[in-house]
Amino acid sequence: MSDTSGRGPQAPYGAPPGPYGAPPGWGWNGYGWTPPPPPPKPGVIPLAPLGANHVIGGAFATMRRYAKPLFGTAAAAYGLLALVVVVGGALAYVATREHIRVLHETGADFSWDDGRPILVAFGLAWLVFMLATLVVNSFIQAACAATLHEAVLGRPATFGAVWRRAWSRTPSVLAVTLLLSVVLMLPVAAFALLFLSLLFLMMTQSLIPIGLVFPLFLVTLPLAAWLYVLFALAPAAAALETAGPFTALRRSVRLVRGAWWRTFGISLLAGLIVMGVSLALRLPLQFTAPAPPPVDPDDSASAYFLDQLRSQFGLFALFSLVATFITQLAASVFLPLVTALLYIDRRIRKEGLAHTLAQAESPQGS
């Protein structure tokens, strides 16, 4: 998977369009119509244009057959992320321990001299956590693409090989992920402005802010969705073609052109599957959640808040944490696999990638 646009050496993800018409020998014979043979399927998908069932089924098949490199890599990455969170929180606490102690003294009033260092320290820890989360998610996307590279041809993939290949492509995938995050922030920012304008409306009885912000929200939401789907295949292109971020974005636009609704529909279906799995794990936990403690009018707000927190700890908190981790792990692997399979499907349809993959799978092409 080398070049990105059809120039230079390309193996196996960069060949010119292949012969997916009807080869000689197909058609009518003396006994009737001879159906074409099924396309080869050396790995998790047939080497032919993919339907939605092939994309979703191929993602599940890859997760089943390559569970160790996929989930092992993702779990290790999230383990490193958890370590970053713990270390960052511990450093922030150590740096502001005296200020926290002063604010927690009995009868203490809030003071910015003590509150400002706490907000700055934990704000920096939160910023580091967000950046680390983007790096980890980009790494997992690259790892999914690296695993799928072997899964399509039915080749083995080891944890070490996937880790090394994914790490080498993480910077490019991270740059693409940052841009996609900015695209997603457009409707989020517009929604935040809409919420603030509603507060302004309730306080001042003025319709001017909401009259300006609501149309902005209606415009940014479909615009962000259109841009996000248009660039959706860029992470796969960055990982599978060793493309730079801007080249990967251009590749995604060319591949999605003419198939925006199909890409959107299959991606939405994958998201609904993840949502269904998440609900299946979380809903039973809601019935076992401990009842909140009764409200005592004589208790202070801080005491009531601490009682609420204590009621949520124990086995319920442990099961909730495990369910959240399983859901996040499955989603972080399943969704990038679906995106990478959509990328392969578009290249099969537009560039004849199936012929190149079939040659790479054959003894002559290996």
Steps between C-alpha positions, in 0.01 A plus 500: 500500500728769386402775261179691527389614161594235248863608442808302589523150646174381648456164664235391564287813551592708196453313174318637194141391443472125473290278273174462686295461184400159367810302395501269201296183549213657690165506325288260299624151421326203343300435817405852606645788699822434687504715815828674584703340778482671838776752573795372701479542876841433656419697814210672672339648186453392139731677256215673320277805555364477853144529617403632841480142627858437388625818671328433833566125483863557404549727802354235734704226332820700544421559867441128548800364307749769601383564855847482654675766291190720481377499857848446644627813329192702595509384863872580528439846353217571743717370782763760411225764485382402849859531623520850353175593677619367836842665476352832380240504777759406762739775388218756501399393851856510633555846351181640659473289814530794740239705314259204500555452876425868566175488304387182680548636848185535704337836444742599224378743234594472137794718405647551154847498655442131574252418225700636207802264540263203533310592184821559305665175615202276435418689180847419369453136607170493309666651192774235509232233535311629195816509287596151618150378414533630144839329464367171637191505278715577194736217592209256533363606160842437345519163678159397364608591147828312541315190620244523221785520247585140589143388573381576145755253362464252786855551623603477866552820697703512821471749783854628446462549124168683541644720776804602294304572184228689686749715690676601177170623351360664816630856428327514163177348634516740797517802269192374315321429829566854622340643187198272535471610864491863387224412252297337778551804722304719256153374599610461864602867513178602327298294750684665790416842356139387461489392866648833614253689283213307664630606841520859375143471372372380839682780685426791266193390301689594183469295181797654321779257609303182440374639171861534387646182649230248410549539120876473560443167677277375217773585247802365687345162586452374139823674393698317769335168408581552131863588569545218751377233258700657217820462706395178676734275299806719559624310812489172305683660207763644735559156654462269201671715237764657726361833384556837658200667665412737213549228240278270706230768517509546122485123451195478723320772305570323169388163630184622674393710201196333348441278805437752781162359601625142490799587718275694737242221522745218574689716751171587669405132512833420667440776754152364578647153555750643750219691671293181525788308656558785746133505603496122537787526749387811684124454537522197733737700720243777538264258676772408750609857574487578873228733616622849590500582871205698637534875520554637848406870525756548775791383281709750309523488122855362515397222743207404277728496196749271677218264602390481137852415388543230766173336395634454145816316600538127561412212267272721293784738421727206415246340264428838339870557444542154343195551275629840391843358423358210296272733304779746431738222399250347258403836351860614458575185296172440316443849358852542350472153346173599331660821372804313366275246326303784341831639377594164348156468341528842336843413362367169371217678320698796366856371460478124453671425829346151510719387207813623680398329824430176314846516343660570838314203650607258227838326521621701201408827668637424842 
